[in-house]
Protein backbone atom coordinates (compact mmCIF):
# COMPACT_ATOMS: atom_id res chain seq x y z
CA MET A 1 13.18 4.57 -5.47
CA PRO A 2 15.49 1.59 -4.90
CA ASP A 3 18.71 1.62 -7.08
CA ILE A 4 19.32 -1.25 -9.53
CA ASN A 5 22.40 -2.40 -7.33
CA ASP A 6 20.46 -2.28 -4.10
CA PRO A 7 20.15 -5.98 -2.64
CA ILE A 8 16.98 -7.78 -3.15
CA ILE A 9 15.65 -9.55 -0.02
CA PHE A 10 12.75 -11.99 -0.31
CA THR A 11 11.00 -12.38 2.57
CA LEU A 12 8.48 -15.19 4.03
CA ASP A 13 6.07 -14.52 7.05
CA GLY A 14 5.25 -18.35 8.27
CA GLY A 15 2.12 -19.15 9.80
CA GLY A 16 -0.02 -22.24 10.57
CA THR A 17 -2.46 -21.43 7.77
CA THR A 18 -0.65 -19.39 5.28
CA PHE A 19 2.85 -18.33 3.89
CA SER A 20 3.17 -14.34 2.65
CA PHE A 21 6.18 -13.80 0.37
CA ALA A 22 7.41 -10.61 -0.72
CA ALA A 23 10.25 -9.32 -2.62
CA ILE A 24 11.81 -5.86 -0.95
CA GLN A 25 14.67 -3.58 -2.35
CA ALA A 26 15.70 -0.64 -0.56
CA GLY A 27 12.63 -0.74 1.82
CA GLU A 28 10.23 -0.87 -1.04
CA PHE A 29 7.82 -3.76 -2.20
CA LEU A 30 8.66 -5.15 -5.54
CA SER A 31 5.77 -7.03 -6.34
CA PRO A 32 2.29 -7.88 -5.09
CA GLU A 33 2.53 -10.07 -1.98
CA ILE A 34 2.09 -13.79 -2.65
CA ILE A 35 0.04 -15.95 -0.21
CA LEU A 36 0.22 -19.86 -0.37
CA SER A 37 -1.23 -22.54 1.97
CA SER A 38 1.03 -23.48 4.36
CA PHE A 39 0.03 -27.21 4.47
CA ALA A 40 0.77 -27.20 8.19
CA GLY A 41 0.93 -30.70 8.71
CA ASP A 42 2.55 -32.20 5.61
CA LEU A 43 6.13 -31.39 5.60
CA ASP A 44 6.80 -32.19 1.92
CA LYS A 45 3.94 -29.92 0.67
CA CYS A 46 4.86 -27.29 3.34
CA LEU A 47 8.62 -27.41 1.90
CA HIS A 48 7.13 -27.41 -1.88
CA SER A 49 4.88 -24.43 -0.92
CA ILE A 50 7.86 -22.42 0.43
CA VAL A 51 9.94 -23.21 -2.62
CA ASN A 52 7.18 -22.35 -4.76
CA GLY A 53 6.56 -18.78 -3.48
CA PHE A 54 10.22 -18.20 -3.66
CA GLU A 55 10.23 -19.15 -7.20
CA GLN A 56 7.15 -17.08 -7.90
CA LEU A 57 9.06 -14.15 -6.61
CA MET A 58 11.82 -14.65 -8.83
CA ASP A 59 9.69 -14.78 -12.00
CA GLN A 60 8.15 -11.73 -10.64
CA THR A 61 11.41 -9.96 -10.01
CA LYS A 62 13.18 -11.57 -13.04
CA ARG A 63 16.18 -12.23 -10.87
CA PRO A 64 17.39 -14.18 -7.63
CA PRO A 65 17.24 -12.59 -4.30
CA ASP A 66 20.62 -11.62 -2.84
CA ALA A 67 19.33 -12.88 0.88
CA ILE A 68 16.06 -14.57 2.31
CA SER A 69 14.50 -13.17 5.38
CA ILE A 70 12.29 -15.64 7.20
CA ALA A 71 9.79 -14.78 10.12
CA PHE A 72 8.78 -17.80 12.12
CA PRO A 73 7.24 -18.35 15.56
CA GLY A 74 9.31 -20.11 18.35
CA PRO A 75 10.53 -22.43 19.28
CA ALA A 76 13.61 -22.60 16.98
CA ASP A 77 17.32 -22.62 16.70
CA TYR A 78 17.49 -19.45 14.70
CA SER A 79 21.40 -19.16 14.37
CA ASN A 80 21.27 -22.29 12.82
CA GLY A 81 17.94 -22.21 10.59
CA VAL A 82 16.37 -25.03 12.29
CA ILE A 83 12.60 -24.53 13.03
CA GLY A 84 11.52 -26.51 16.07
CA ASP A 85 8.15 -28.04 17.47
CA LEU A 86 5.60 -25.55 16.40
CA PRO A 87 1.90 -26.03 17.63
CA ASN A 88 0.68 -24.20 14.51
CA LEU A 89 2.92 -26.09 12.14
CA PRO A 90 3.21 -29.60 13.34
CA ALA A 91 5.30 -30.81 10.05
CA PHE A 92 8.19 -29.36 11.76
CA LYS A 93 7.96 -31.75 14.87
CA GLY A 94 11.05 -32.89 15.91
CA GLY A 95 13.04 -29.95 13.93
CA VAL A 96 13.93 -28.87 10.37
CA ALA A 97 16.96 -27.39 9.05
CA LEU A 98 14.81 -25.01 6.96
CA GLY A 99 17.67 -22.43 6.55
CA PRO A 100 20.44 -24.80 5.05
CA TYR A 101 17.73 -26.29 2.96
CA LEU A 102 16.90 -23.27 1.48
CA GLU A 103 20.50 -21.99 1.19
CA LYS A 104 21.32 -24.95 -0.66
CA LYS A 105 18.42 -24.61 -3.08
CA PHE A 106 18.81 -21.04 -3.74
CA ARG A 107 22.35 -20.75 -3.08
CA VAL A 108 21.86 -17.37 -1.24
CA PRO A 109 22.14 -16.71 2.70
CA VAL A 110 19.07 -17.31 4.66
CA TYR A 111 18.31 -15.81 7.72
CA ILE A 112 15.37 -16.96 10.25
CA GLN A 113 14.33 -14.94 13.02
CA ASN A 114 11.48 -15.03 15.67
CA ASP A 115 8.51 -13.17 14.01
CA GLY A 116 7.68 -10.80 17.04
CA ASN A 117 11.16 -9.94 17.11
CA LEU A 118 11.34 -9.00 13.11
CA PHE A 119 7.88 -7.40 13.62
CA ALA A 120 9.42 -4.99 16.25
CA LEU A 121 12.51 -4.24 14.12
CA GLY A 122 10.43 -3.34 11.48
CA GLU A 123 7.75 -1.34 13.07
CA SER A 124 10.64 0.46 15.03
CA THR A 125 12.51 1.32 11.57
CA PHE A 126 9.57 1.84 9.33
CA GLY A 127 6.47 1.91 11.08
CA PHE A 128 4.58 4.62 13.45
CA LEU A 129 7.06 4.27 16.20
CA SER A 130 9.91 6.11 14.71
CA GLU A 131 7.52 8.89 13.76
CA ILE A 132 6.26 9.06 17.61
CA ASN A 133 10.39 8.77 18.70
CA ASN A 134 11.15 11.71 16.48
CA ALA A 135 8.26 13.81 17.61
CA LEU A 136 9.27 13.08 21.37
CA ARG A 137 12.91 14.06 20.16
CA GLU A 138 11.61 17.39 18.65
CA ALA A 139 9.55 17.95 21.86
CA GLU A 140 12.42 17.80 24.00
CA ASN A 141 14.59 20.09 22.33
CA SER A 142 11.59 22.69 21.87
CA ILE A 143 11.40 22.81 25.95
């Protein structure tokens, strides 16, 4: 069970058709997932959808996040929060500074990383892979 003092992280999994939003605290979901259209070819509608998703999370959690984590496919300049030319999200053609835009809007740190990297990290931390690794360690100790 999360402690009230644990940070709340808002997440966005960015796809070409939909965006999936969640609020997480201490590894637990705080609310149902929110799924909105990505408006892949229209930058203004796309950005509005992203802001709307995070605002809906704030309404559900009754407090702002401590940080925002976004999973996007490449290419991107992840360290600077710039999303590049994505085939499934043509609205970002030429590069869009999504991280700085959201940091200014919500006044919290925004971290953007490759969706495949974040999937692997999540799986290794919370998924089935950790169970397999534990079983392998136990089997090695019993030999």
